[in-house]
Amino acid sequence: MRVPTTIDKNCLSAYNSSKYPWTGQTSQGSTIKAWDWSIPKSLQEQCVECIAKNWIEWPILDEIVLQEDRLLLLDILAETVPLELAVSHINDEVYWEKCYLNRWPNKLPKDTAKSRSSKTTGAQTGNKLEANAWKKYYCEMHLRDYLESLKPENYNPVEVRKIRVNCPGLPLLTFVNTRIKQLCGLCGPYVDALEIHETICSEASNGKIPLHALLTGLEHLKMLSLRFKQTYAKDEFSWNTVTTSYQDMSLLAKGLQNIRLQELRLTDSDIDCDKAIIILKALCKHDLAVLDLSHCKIGDRGAVAIARFTTLCPVRELYLVNNRIGTKGVKSLAYAVAQEGCELHHLDLHLNHVSDQAGNILLASLVKYNQSLKSILLSSCSLTNHFQIARALKHRNCIERLDVSNNALGEDTGLELLRALKSNSTMRKLDVRMCKISSSTEAGIQHEVHKNRIGWSKDCASESVAWDDILKAEIENALITTQGFND
């Protein structure tokens, strides 16, 4: 038996605790002498330790035949091995998990709990990246840390070209650019999701690091989450830390044209209508399933462009939380939802000023034309008792999740909603808190929703839609001619 290959270190420390004095007597009555703890290492173990000490000069791993020796080498191998050697020579999850937890002990990946539970239950997922999960996590975090600490002054391709011409022997900015290319070459095959929580602004302007060269090198990237702001400005605060330039958007759009994303999240950034349009034009050829532009500055004109984009791309989830979208923008989204090829399943518009008129048109488009939209979030959208949510639920059994909390709907709307739910069997989650609805009515609403969750049978015969003529006039005329959707 050799430690630590056959006994886990945590298990050994738990059973050899220093809290209790060691008496030297075992359970069988035999005495453990001092020389029992100082057994010399075997020649085999000393050879493995010698390989670990000189591994950077002679990276040997696949040449080791015994699995036991390989595990021992990976266990004692230092975490400071250069990334160039580690990525190309080591694929074992033991080493990459050790390196990740040693470097980022408080930033566990989101999928680790799920993967660990599947391992304990013996479930097999068919994900080909699961074999190199920790290696993928490490490469993603390493790239994220480097980009979040990179200053725009240190990455300027124009200045690099000038240096190469005028001063060939001065590798100041060339090192940074070659480092970006090296990271893309090393981490690119393993990075399919990249989250950048902050970007450092330039000292002289509001420009951030150019991302087009980076995105071009990440050919396997499928998910990108980006925030164009600096979280901690400290004593060097300026408004440039929370603003975004049009050049940043243009360079980002240039990089997006060279990859194929499935999920894009640009949140908490200074993105207005014009900047959003620049990004949307670069995403036309993507198979984008999730688009998140929450907590930005997108108004009605940007919402019109987003609505047009959803008719061209198979977007399934759309998040527009806390923007400046009003009546015209919501009507545009209602028009997009009413299209035959719309694949939208989730629409989040809370914290926008949605009027009752625009909200009713959105519901009418669901009732008449759309059956794919399952989840709608309209919390804190300035809706009143003129919002006809009860009529929509009575005529269409397709919505599964609805959030209308923090709206002044009133008690009458609550009672109508309760009557509509008695003939609705699809609603699984309904949030009507802070809507000026009495506690008894709200409890009755949640009781009807609970019946749907447990599969309680209901009389779900839908009534005839009484607002067909109004719906035609509102959607086919008002949405196209009034708002200028086709402009």
Tab-separated table of C-alpha atoms in Angstrom:
chain	number	residue	atom	x	y	z
A	1	MET	CA	0.000	0.000	0.000
A	2	ARG	CA	1.355	3.403	-1.020
A	3	VAL	CA	0.162	6.809	0.038
A	4	PRO	CA	-1.378	8.840	-1.605
A	5	THR	CA	-2.313	6.642	-4.556
A	6	THR	CA	-4.435	4.164	-2.619
A	7	ILE	CA	-5.592	6.294	0.338
A	8	ASP	CA	-7.063	9.741	-0.116
A	9	LYS	CA	-5.205	12.496	1.721
A	10	ASN	CA	-8.397	13.808	3.331
A	11	CYS	CA	-9.267	10.346	4.579
A	12	LEU	CA	-5.762	9.878	6.016
A	13	SER	CA	-5.834	13.222	7.825
A	14	ALA	CA	-9.299	12.491	9.218
A	15	TYR	CA	-8.217	9.210	10.806
A	16	ASN	CA	-4.847	10.609	11.924
A	17	SER	CA	-6.105	13.716	13.679
A	18	SER	CA	-3.719	15.709	15.852
A	19	LYS	CA	-6.495	16.714	18.267
A	20	TYR	CA	-6.160	13.491	20.237
A	21	PRO	CA	-2.826	12.272	21.691
A	22	TRP	CA	-1.438	9.100	20.140
A	23	THR	CA	-1.031	6.337	22.720
A	24	GLY	CA	0.843	3.944	20.478
A	25	GLN	CA	-1.662	1.131	21.106
A	26	THR	CA	-3.784	-0.280	18.275
A	27	SER	CA	-7.142	-1.978	18.581
A	28	GLN	CA	-5.428	-5.375	18.450
A	29	GLY	CA	-3.141	-4.463	21.332
A	30	SER	CA	0.077	-4.262	19.336
A	31	THR	CA	2.434	-1.342	19.763
A	32	ILE	CA	3.426	0.858	16.829
A	33	LYS	CA	7.076	1.831	17.074
A	34	ALA	CA	8.587	5.029	15.749
A	35	TRP	CA	10.371	3.208	12.949
A	36	ASP	CA	6.989	2.112	11.578
A	37	TRP	CA	6.372	5.711	10.474
A	38	SER	CA	9.745	6.208	8.797
A	39	ILE	CA	9.667	3.412	6.246
A	40	PRO	CA	11.963	4.393	3.349
A	41	LYS	CA	10.399	4.992	-0.023
A	42	SER	CA	10.683	2.340	-2.640
A	43	LEU	CA	12.939	2.782	-5.637
A	44	GLN	CA	9.871	2.946	-7.864
A	45	GLU	CA	8.415	5.858	-5.898
A	46	GLN	CA	11.733	7.699	-5.840
A	47	CYS	CA	11.939	7.391	-9.626
A	48	VAL	CA	8.481	8.932	-9.980
A	49	GLU	CA	9.470	11.822	-7.704
A	50	CYS	CA	12.602	12.386	-9.775
A	51	ILE	CA	10.482	12.522	-12.930
A	52	ALA	CA	8.162	15.056	-11.268
A	53	LYS	CA	11.066	17.327	-10.281
A	54	ASN	CA	12.474	17.358	-13.814
A	55	TRP	CA	9.178	17.128	-15.684
A	56	ILE	CA	9.484	20.561	-17.303
A	57	GLU	CA	12.753	19.550	-18.997
A	58	TRP	CA	11.555	16.012	-19.799
A	59	PRO	CA	7.734	15.862	-19.942
A	60	ILE	CA	7.147	12.119	-19.556
A	61	LEU	CA	3.653	10.779	-18.905
A	62	ASP	CA	2.387	8.488	-21.651
A	63	GLU	CA	5.640	6.531	-21.491
A	64	ILE	CA	4.838	5.395	-17.932
A	65	VAL	CA	3.233	1.972	-18.195
A	66	LEU	CA	1.672	1.395	-14.773
A	67	GLN	CA	-1.472	3.385	-14.010
A	68	GLU	CA	-0.466	3.525	-10.357
A	69	ASP	CA	2.762	5.340	-11.200
A	70	ARG	CA	0.952	7.764	-13.480
A	71	LEU	CA	-1.529	8.672	-10.754
A	72	LEU	CA	1.293	9.232	-8.298
A	73	LEU	CA	3.105	11.469	-10.779
A	74	LEU	CA	-0.021	13.540	-11.427
A	75	ASP	CA	-0.626	13.841	-7.701
A	76	ILE	CA	2.836	15.180	-6.856
A	77	LEU	CA	3.349	17.172	-10.052
A	78	ALA	CA	3.466	20.912	-9.353
A	79	GLU	CA	0.576	23.135	-10.413
A	80	THR	CA	3.084	25.663	-11.753
A	81	VAL	CA	3.863	23.650	-14.859
A	82	PRO	CA	3.766	25.955	-17.926
A	83	LEU	CA	0.423	25.877	-19.671
A	84	GLU	CA	2.065	25.082	-23.012
A	85	LEU	CA	3.407	21.789	-21.629
A	86	ALA	CA	0.382	20.893	-19.512
A	87	VAL	CA	-2.215	21.329	-22.270
A	88	SER	CA	-0.270	19.338	-24.841
A	89	HIS	CA	0.870	16.469	-22.584
A	90	ILE	CA	-1.724	16.045	-19.806
A	91	ASN	CA	-5.330	14.985	-20.351
A	92	ASP	CA	-6.025	13.314	-17.000
A	93	GLU	CA	-8.794	14.968	-15.001
A	94	VAL	CA	-6.947	14.357	-11.729
A	95	TYR	CA	-4.294	16.937	-12.514
A	96	TRP	CA	-6.615	19.561	-14.007
A	97	GLU	CA	-9.048	19.356	-11.112
A	98	LYS	CA	-6.150	19.823	-8.691
A	99	CYS	CA	-4.859	22.837	-10.635
A	100	TYR	CA	-8.300	24.439	-10.883
A	101	LEU	CA	-9.163	24.058	-7.202
A	102	ASN	CA	-5.718	25.266	-6.160
A	103	ARG	CA	-5.949	28.423	-8.283
A	104	TRP	CA	-9.673	29.249	-7.945
A	105	PRO	CA	-10.939	27.542	-4.776
A	106	ASN	CA	-13.989	29.835	-4.519
A	107	LYS	CA	-15.039	29.782	-8.189
A	108	LEU	CA	-16.388	26.319	-8.807
A	109	PRO	CA	-17.852	25.701	-12.274
A	110	LYS	CA	-21.621	25.638	-12.578
A	111	ASP	CA	-21.699	22.124	-14.008
A	112	THR	CA	-19.597	20.458	-11.308
A	113	ALA	CA	-22.498	19.719	-8.974
A	114	LYS	CA	-24.522	18.198	-11.801
A	115	SER	CA	-21.595	16.117	-13.055
A	116	ARG	CA	-20.759	14.891	-9.574
A	117	SER	CA	-24.359	13.860	-8.913
A	118	SER	CA	-24.466	11.977	-12.210
A	119	LYS	CA	-21.269	10.167	-11.277
A	120	THR	CA	-22.632	9.122	-7.890
A	121	THR	CA	-25.844	7.800	-9.406
A	122	GLY	CA	-23.997	6.099	-12.240
A	123	ALA	CA	-25.726	8.135	-14.932
A	124	GLN	CA	-24.025	8.378	-18.293
A	125	THR	CA	-24.521	11.521	-20.353
A	126	GLY	CA	-23.106	11.206	-23.849
A	127	ASN	CA	-21.278	14.505	-23.761
A	128	LYS	CA	-17.944	14.137	-25.499
A	129	LEU	CA	-16.472	17.076	-23.570
A	130	GLU	CA	-17.141	15.341	-20.256
A	131	ALA	CA	-13.855	13.427	-20.574
A	132	ASN	CA	-11.935	16.739	-20.451
A	133	ALA	CA	-14.337	18.726	-18.266
A	134	TRP	CA	-11.816	20.060	-15.748
A	135	LYS	CA	-9.317	20.804	-18.482
A	136	LYS	CA	-12.022	22.802	-20.255
A	137	TYR	CA	-12.913	24.662	-17.053
A	138	TYR	CA	-9.276	25.528	-16.412
A	139	CYS	CA	-8.678	26.838	-19.931
A	140	GLU	CA	-11.836	28.955	-19.804
A	141	MET	CA	-10.957	30.488	-16.436
A	142	HIS	CA	-7.334	31.080	-17.429
A	143	LEU	CA	-8.430	32.916	-20.558
A	144	ARG	CA	-11.048	34.875	-18.636
A	145	ASP	CA	-8.562	36.042	-15.977
A	146	TYR	CA	-6.077	37.137	-18.599
A	147	LEU	CA	-8.636	39.150	-20.560
A	148	GLU	CA	-10.185	40.784	-17.495
A	149	SER	CA	-6.769	42.081	-16.400
A	150	LEU	CA	-5.555	43.139	-19.865
A	151	LYS	CA	-5.328	46.871	-20.522
A	152	PRO	CA	-6.197	48.279	-23.959
A	153	GLU	CA	-2.853	50.110	-24.056
A	154	ASN	CA	-1.056	46.768	-24.051
A	155	TYR	CA	-3.027	45.399	-26.979
A	156	ASN	CA	-3.009	47.620	-30.041
A	157	PRO	CA	-2.404	45.924	-33.412
A	158	VAL	CA	-1.734	49.272	-35.150
A	159	GLU	CA	1.061	50.139	-32.745
A	160	VAL	CA	2.460	46.631	-33.058
A	161	ARG	CA	2.833	47.061	-36.807
A	162	LYS	CA	4.622	50.384	-36.255
A	163	ILE	CA	7.009	48.792	-33.776
A	164	ARG	CA	7.795	45.946	-36.156
A	165	VAL	CA	8.744	48.462	-38.869
A	166	ASN	CA	10.587	51.083	-36.821
A	167	CYS	CA	11.984	49.073	-33.905
A	168	PRO	CA	12.324	45.384	-34.780
A	169	GLY	CA	14.195	44.630	-31.567
A	170	LEU	CA	11.571	46.072	-29.185
A	171	PRO	CA	9.079	43.332	-28.238
A	172	LEU	CA	6.853	45.439	-25.940
A	173	LEU	CA	3.406	45.118	-27.485
A	174	THR	CA	4.377	42.233	-29.725
A	175	PHE	CA	4.599	40.002	-26.681
A	176	VAL	CA	1.000	40.758	-25.700
A	177	ASN	CA	-0.336	40.073	-29.190
A	178	THR	CA	1.636	36.875	-29.570
A	179	ARG	CA	0.401	35.883	-26.116
A	180	ILE	CA	-3.193	36.279	-27.306
A	181	LYS	CA	-2.468	34.070	-30.304
A	182	GLN	CA	-0.750	31.487	-28.105
A	183	LEU	CA	-3.687	31.366	-25.704
A	184	CYS	CA	-6.128	30.927	-28.580
A	185	GLY	CA	-3.991	28.139	-29.994
A	186	LEU	CA	-3.671	26.369	-26.644
A	187	CYS	CA	-7.098	26.938	-25.114
A	188	GLY	CA	-9.162	27.286	-28.291
A	189	PRO	CA	-9.939	23.564	-28.788
A	190	TYR	CA	-11.231	23.320	-25.201
A	191	VAL	CA	-13.111	26.629	-24.837
A	192	ASP	CA	-16.756	26.449	-25.885
A	193	ALA	CA	-18.068	28.910	-23.269
A	194	LEU	CA	-16.431	32.199	-22.297
A	195	GLU	CA	-17.654	34.557	-19.574
A	196	ILE	CA	-15.980	37.957	-19.219
A	197	HIS	CA	-17.438	39.822	-16.253
A	198	GLU	CA	-15.495	43.049	-16.750
A	199	THR	CA	-13.220	44.795	-19.227
A	200	ILE	CA	-10.671	47.413	-18.245
A	201	CYS	CA	-11.061	50.727	-20.031
A	202	SER	CA	-8.307	52.763	-21.605
A	203	GLU	CA	-6.695	55.590	-19.650
A	204	ALA	CA	-7.259	58.124	-22.421
A	205	SER	CA	-10.655	57.023	-23.791
A	206	ASN	CA	-13.586	54.709	-23.134
A	207	GLY	CA	-12.251	52.023	-25.457
A	208	LYS	CA	-11.905	48.442	-24.250
A	209	ILE	CA	-9.662	45.627	-25.466
A	210	PRO	CA	-10.318	44.641	-29.099
A	211	LEU	CA	-12.064	41.274	-29.161
A	212	HIS	CA	-12.099	40.491	-32.887
A	213	ALA	CA	-8.712	38.737	-32.897
A	214	LEU	CA	-9.605	36.713	-29.814
A	215	LEU	CA	-12.994	35.564	-31.103
A	216	THR	CA	-11.504	34.622	-34.458
A	217	GLY	CA	-9.085	32.273	-32.697
A	218	LEU	CA	-11.826	30.534	-30.673
A	219	GLU	CA	-13.357	28.408	-33.400
A	220	HIS	CA	-15.273	26.122	-31.010
A	221	LEU	CA	-16.889	28.928	-29.011
A	222	LYS	CA	-20.652	28.428	-28.597
A	223	MET	CA	-21.515	30.659	-25.631
A	224	LEU	CA	-20.249	34.198	-24.984
A	225	SER	CA	-21.160	36.276	-21.938
A	226	LEU	CA	-19.666	39.762	-21.914
A	227	ARG	CA	-19.935	42.951	-19.879
A	228	PHE	CA	-18.457	46.155	-21.253
A	229	LYS	CA	-17.708	47.770	-17.928
A	230	GLN	CA	-15.056	47.863	-15.229
A	231	THR	CA	-16.298	46.582	-11.894
A	232	TYR	CA	-13.648	48.007	-9.560
A	233	ALA	CA	-12.312	51.418	-10.576
A	234	LYS	CA	-10.772	52.220	-7.158
A	235	ASP	CA	-9.144	55.685	-7.093
A	236	GLU	CA	-8.972	55.949	-10.877
A	237	PHE	CA	-12.713	56.350	-11.440
A	238	SER	CA	-13.979	57.964	-14.614
A	239	TRP	CA	-17.152	57.636	-16.636
A	240	ASN	CA	-15.147	55.706	-19.211
A	241	THR	CA	-15.291	52.665	-16.924
A	242	VAL	CA	-19.031	52.238	-17.547
A	243	THR	CA	-19.329	53.438	-21.144
A	244	THR	CA	-18.783	51.693	-24.455
A	245	SER	CA	-17.528	53.131	-27.715
A	246	TYR	CA	-18.808	52.380	-31.198
A	247	GLN	CA	-15.361	51.085	-32.084
A	248	ASP	CA	-15.706	48.398	-29.413
A	249	MET	CA	-19.013	47.314	-30.930
A	250	SER	CA	-17.584	47.294	-34.443
A	251	LEU	CA	-14.603	45.158	-33.419
A	252	LEU	CA	-16.882	42.793	-31.502
A	253	ALA	CA	-19.165	42.479	-34.525
A	254	LYS	CA	-16.126	41.778	-36.703
A	255	GLY	CA	-15.140	38.914	-34.426
A	256	LEU	CA	-18.685	37.532	-34.263
A	257	GLN	CA	-18.765	37.191	-38.029
A	258	ASN	CA	-16.010	34.549	-37.886
A	259	ILE	CA	-17.640	32.204	-35.354
A	260	ARG	CA	-21.025	30.545	-34.876
A	261	LEU	CA	-22.566	31.179	-31.483
A	262	GLN	CA	-25.576	29.496	-29.928
A	263	GLU	CA	-25.822	31.792	-26.904
A	264	LEU	CA	-24.872	35.463	-26.573
A	265	ARG	CA	-25.232	37.529	-23.410
A	266	LEU	CA	-24.277	41.223	-23.478
A	267	THR	CA	-25.504	42.514	-20.135
A	268	ASP	CA	-24.894	45.475	-17.817
A	269	SER	CA	-23.342	47.496	-20.621
A	270	ASP	CA	-23.721	50.863	-22.298
A	271	ILE	CA	-25.466	49.451	-25.376
A	272	ASP	CA	-28.065	51.676	-27.015
A	273	CYS	CA	-30.155	51.104	-30.135
A	274	ASP	CA	-27.393	51.872	-32.646
A	275	LYS	CA	-24.885	49.610	-30.905
A	276	ALA	CA	-27.436	46.810	-30.653
A	277	ILE	CA	-28.126	47.044	-34.384
A	278	ILE	CA	-24.389	46.691	-35.096
A	279	ILE	CA	-24.291	43.469	-33.083
A	280	LEU	CA	-27.489	42.076	-34.601
A	281	LYS	CA	-26.179	42.517	-38.133
A	282	ALA	CA	-23.166	40.359	-37.253
A	283	LEU	CA	-25.403	37.605	-35.827
A	284	CYS	CA	-27.595	37.020	-38.861
A	285	LYS	CA	-25.713	33.874	-39.921
A	286	HIS	CA	-25.578	32.384	-36.426
A	287	ASP	CA	-27.864	29.634	-35.147
A	288	LEU	CA	-28.509	31.713	-32.062
A	289	ALA	CA	-30.837	30.132	-29.513
A	290	VAL	CA	-30.355	32.522	-26.562
A	291	LEU	CA	-30.025	36.311	-26.810
A	292	ASP	CA	-29.616	38.310	-23.604
A	293	LEU	CA	-29.380	42.116	-23.738
A	294	SER	CA	-30.501	42.811	-20.185
A	295	HIS	CA	-29.689	45.964	-18.214
A	296	CYS	CA	-28.715	48.013	-21.255
A	297	LYS	CA	-30.085	51.192	-22.867
A	298	ILE	CA	-32.082	49.732	-25.742
A	299	GLY	CA	-35.163	51.712	-26.729
A	300	ASP	CA	-38.016	51.195	-29.158
A	301	ARG	CA	-35.849	51.429	-32.263
A	302	GLY	CA	-33.566	48.722	-30.934
A	303	ALA	CA	-36.570	46.573	-30.021
A	304	VAL	CA	-37.814	46.862	-33.611
A	305	ALA	CA	-34.444	45.585	-34.842
A	306	ILE	CA	-34.511	42.742	-32.309
A	307	ALA	CA	-38.025	41.796	-33.412
A	308	ARG	CA	-36.892	41.646	-37.017
A	309	PHE	CA	-33.884	39.559	-35.935
A	310	THR	CA	-36.122	36.984	-34.222
A	311	THR	CA	-37.998	36.490	-37.487
A	312	LEU	CA	-34.732	35.689	-39.290
A	313	CYS	CA	-32.918	33.567	-36.678
A	314	PRO	CA	-34.253	30.670	-34.569
A	315	VAL	CA	-34.049	32.489	-31.232
A	316	ARG	CA	-35.725	30.469	-28.470
A	317	GLU	CA	-34.961	32.636	-25.425
A	318	LEU	CA	-34.976	36.444	-25.461
A	319	TYR	CA	-34.017	38.523	-22.406
A	320	LEU	CA	-34.561	42.298	-22.542
A	321	VAL	CA	-34.683	43.068	-18.832
A	322	ASN	CA	-34.404	46.656	-17.591
A	323	ASN	CA	-34.151	48.488	-20.895
A	324	ARG	CA	-36.020	51.486	-22.303
A	325	ILE	CA	-38.554	49.600	-24.390
A	326	GLY	CA	-41.983	51.189	-24.631
A	327	THR	CA	-45.228	50.691	-26.523
A	328	LYS	CA	-43.714	50.758	-29.987
A	329	GLY	CA	-41.031	48.226	-29.110
A	330	VAL	CA	-43.470	45.790	-27.504
A	331	LYS	CA	-45.736	46.021	-30.548
A	332	SER	CA	-42.757	45.092	-32.703
A	333	LEU	CA	-42.107	42.031	-30.564
A	334	ALA	CA	-45.794	41.133	-30.770
A	335	TYR	CA	-45.578	41.280	-34.546
A	336	ALA	CA	-42.526	38.988	-34.480
A	337	VAL	CA	-44.299	36.545	-32.161
A	338	ALA	CA	-47.256	36.441	-34.552
A	339	GLN	CA	-45.084	35.254	-37.447
A	340	GLU	CA	-45.505	31.658	-38.566
A	341	GLY	CA	-41.835	30.667	-38.206
A	342	CYS	CA	-41.351	32.158	-34.735
A	343	GLU	CA	-39.583	29.694	-32.409
A	344	LEU	CA	-39.527	31.903	-29.324
A	345	HIS	CA	-40.154	29.932	-26.111
A	346	HIS	CA	-39.148	32.453	-23.444
A	347	LEU	CA	-39.635	36.235	-23.444
A	348	ASP	CA	-38.431	38.368	-20.529
A	349	LEU	CA	-39.499	42.032	-20.596
A	350	HIS	CA	-39.702	42.902	-16.933
A	351	LEU	CA	-38.571	46.333	-15.738
A	352	ASN	CA	-39.661	47.945	-19.029
A	353	HIS	CA	-42.446	50.507	-19.441
A	354	VAL	CA	-44.988	48.314	-21.233
A	355	SER	CA	-48.371	49.979	-21.648
A	356	ASP	CA	-51.695	48.155	-21.381
A	357	GLN	CA	-52.291	48.651	-25.089
A	358	ALA	CA	-48.991	47.047	-26.088
A	359	GLY	CA	-49.441	44.280	-23.525
A	360	ASN	CA	-52.889	43.417	-24.862
A	361	ILE	CA	-51.566	43.298	-28.424
A	362	LEU	CA	-48.796	40.951	-27.286
A	363	LEU	CA	-51.349	38.664	-25.630
A	364	ALA	CA	-53.615	38.859	-28.664
A	365	SER	CA	-50.799	37.722	-30.936
A	366	LEU	CA	-50.301	34.725	-28.654
A	367	VAL	CA	-53.970	33.831	-28.675
A	368	LYS	CA	-54.434	34.088	-32.409
A	369	TYR	CA	-51.136	33.088	-33.995
A	370	ASN	CA	-48.495	31.703	-31.621
A	371	GLN	CA	-48.345	28.390	-29.776
A	372	SER	CA	-44.607	28.098	-29.122
A	373	LEU	CA	-44.154	30.839	-26.510
A	374	LYS	CA	-44.334	29.120	-23.113
A	375	SER	CA	-42.859	31.652	-20.692
A	376	ILE	CA	-43.523	35.411	-20.422
A	377	LEU	CA	-42.113	37.714	-17.742
A	378	LEU	CA	-43.822	41.114	-17.426
A	379	SER	CA	-42.935	42.031	-13.869
A	380	SER	CA	-42.834	45.745	-12.992
A	381	CYS	CA	-44.049	46.855	-16.423
A	382	SER	CA	-46.588	49.522	-15.352
A	383	LEU	CA	-49.598	47.334	-16.219
A	384	THR	CA	-53.046	48.196	-14.824
A	385	ASN	CA	-56.503	46.644	-14.632
A	386	HIS	CA	-56.955	47.219	-18.374
A	387	PHE	CA	-54.422	44.471	-19.066
A	388	GLN	CA	-56.567	41.551	-20.318
A	389	ILE	CA	-54.450	38.670	-19.080
A	390	ALA	CA	-57.462	36.644	-17.901
A	391	ARG	CA	-59.054	36.633	-21.348
A	392	ALA	CA	-55.803	35.425	-22.919
A	393	LEU	CA	-55.478	32.508	-20.482
A	394	LYS	CA	-59.096	31.548	-21.083
A	395	HIS	CA	-58.704	31.354	-24.846
A	396	ARG	CA	-55.221	29.840	-25.159
A	397	ASN	CA	-53.836	26.828	-23.257
A	398	CYS	CA	-50.163	27.137	-24.163
A	399	ILE	CA	-48.505	29.451	-21.620
A	400	GLU	CA	-46.728	27.544	-18.837
A	401	ARG	CA	-45.035	30.362	-16.914
A	402	LEU	CA	-46.251	33.921	-16.397
A	403	ASP	CA	-44.868	36.651	-14.159
A	404	VAL	CA	-46.973	39.811	-13.777
A	405	SER	CA	-45.859	40.724	-10.266
A	406	ASN	CA	-45.463	44.348	-9.134
A	407	ASN	CA	-48.207	45.626	-11.444
A	408	ALA	CA	-51.366	47.438	-10.333
A	409	LEU	CA	-53.789	44.844	-11.739
A	410	GLY	CA	-56.394	45.145	-8.987
A	411	GLU	CA	-58.842	42.775	-7.332
A	412	ASP	CA	-61.223	42.560	-10.300
A	413	THR	CA	-58.435	41.371	-12.580
A	414	GLY	CA	-57.451	38.840	-9.919
A	415	LEU	CA	-60.972	37.392	-9.789
A	416	GLU	CA	-61.124	37.184	-13.582
A	417	LEU	CA	-57.752	35.466	-13.563
A	418	LEU	CA	-59.002	32.949	-11.008
A	419	ARG	CA	-62.037	32.104	-13.149
A	420	ALA	CA	-59.864	31.747	-16.242
A	421	LEU	CA	-57.503	29.326	-14.500
A	422	LYS	CA	-60.358	26.951	-13.716
A	423	SER	CA	-60.417	26.044	-17.415
A	424	ASN	CA	-56.643	26.269	-17.966
A	425	SER	CA	-54.473	23.161	-17.657
A	426	THR	CA	-51.060	24.348	-18.889
A	427	MET	CA	-50.081	27.067	-16.423
A	428	ARG	CA	-47.318	25.722	-14.152
A	429	LYS	CA	-46.017	28.905	-12.520
A	430	LEU	CA	-47.871	32.187	-12.062
A	431	ASP	CA	-46.529	35.105	-10.037
A	432	VAL	CA	-49.119	37.734	-9.055
A	433	ARG	CA	-47.441	39.171	-5.969
A	434	MET	CA	-47.708	42.908	-5.266
A	435	CYS	CA	-50.563	43.303	-7.763
A	436	LYS	CA	-53.171	44.738	-5.353
A	437	ILE	CA	-54.916	41.360	-5.228
A	438	SER	CA	-56.321	40.119	-1.936
A	439	SER	CA	-54.667	37.237	-0.125
A	440	SER	CA	-57.664	34.932	-0.561
A	441	THR	CA	-57.812	35.529	-4.313
A	442	GLU	CA	-54.067	35.047	-4.665
A	443	ALA	CA	-54.289	31.808	-2.671
A	444	GLY	CA	-57.049	30.568	-4.972
A	445	ILE	CA	-54.925	31.397	-8.021
A	446	GLN	CA	-51.961	29.478	-6.651
A	447	HIS	CA	-54.247	26.549	-5.802
A	448	GLU	CA	-55.405	26.317	-9.414
A	449	VAL	CA	-51.805	26.502	-10.620
A	450	HIS	CA	-50.862	23.726	-8.207
A	451	LYS	CA	-53.608	21.557	-9.693
A	452	ASN	CA	-51.957	21.910	-13.088
A	453	ARG	CA	-48.568	20.933	-11.695
A	454	ILE	CA	-49.872	17.717	-10.158
A	455	GLY	CA	-51.915	16.818	-13.247
A	456	TRP	CA	-55.412	17.523	-11.915
A	457	SER	CA	-57.980	17.012	-14.662
A	458	LYS	CA	-59.982	20.098	-15.664
A	459	ASP	CA	-62.677	21.014	-18.119
A	460	CYS	CA	-60.411	22.789	-20.602
A	461	ALA	CA	-62.907	23.524	-23.364
A	462	SER	CA	-61.710	26.892	-24.643
A	463	GLU	CA	-64.264	29.533	-25.465
A	464	SER	CA	-64.566	31.156	-28.851
A	465	VAL	CA	-62.285	34.120	-29.291
A	466	ALA	CA	-64.365	37.278	-29.275
A	467	TRP	CA	-61.679	39.720	-30.349
A	468	ASP	CA	-60.684	38.448	-33.797
A	469	ASP	CA	-61.605	41.677	-35.582
A	470	ILE	CA	-59.799	43.809	-33.024
A	471	LEU	CA	-56.795	41.537	-33.216
A	472	LYS	CA	-56.598	41.810	-37.001
A	473	ALA	CA	-56.823	45.569	-36.884
A	474	GLU	CA	-54.239	45.891	-34.127
A	475	ILE	CA	-51.643	43.422	-35.409
A	476	GLU	CA	-51.896	43.563	-39.184
A	477	ASN	CA	-52.447	47.328	-39.432
A	478	ALA	CA	-51.075	49.039	-36.339
A	479	LEU	CA	-47.949	46.927	-36.023
A	480	ILE	CA	-46.856	47.385	-39.615
A	481	THR	CA	-47.963	50.891	-40.536
A	482	THR	CA	-47.784	52.774	-37.230
A	483	GLN	CA	-44.449	51.577	-35.893
A	484	GLY	CA	-42.637	51.239	-39.214
A	485	PHE	CA	-41.460	47.693	-38.666
A	486	ASN	CA	-40.543	47.267	-42.323
A	487	ASP	CA	-38.401	50.425	-42.407
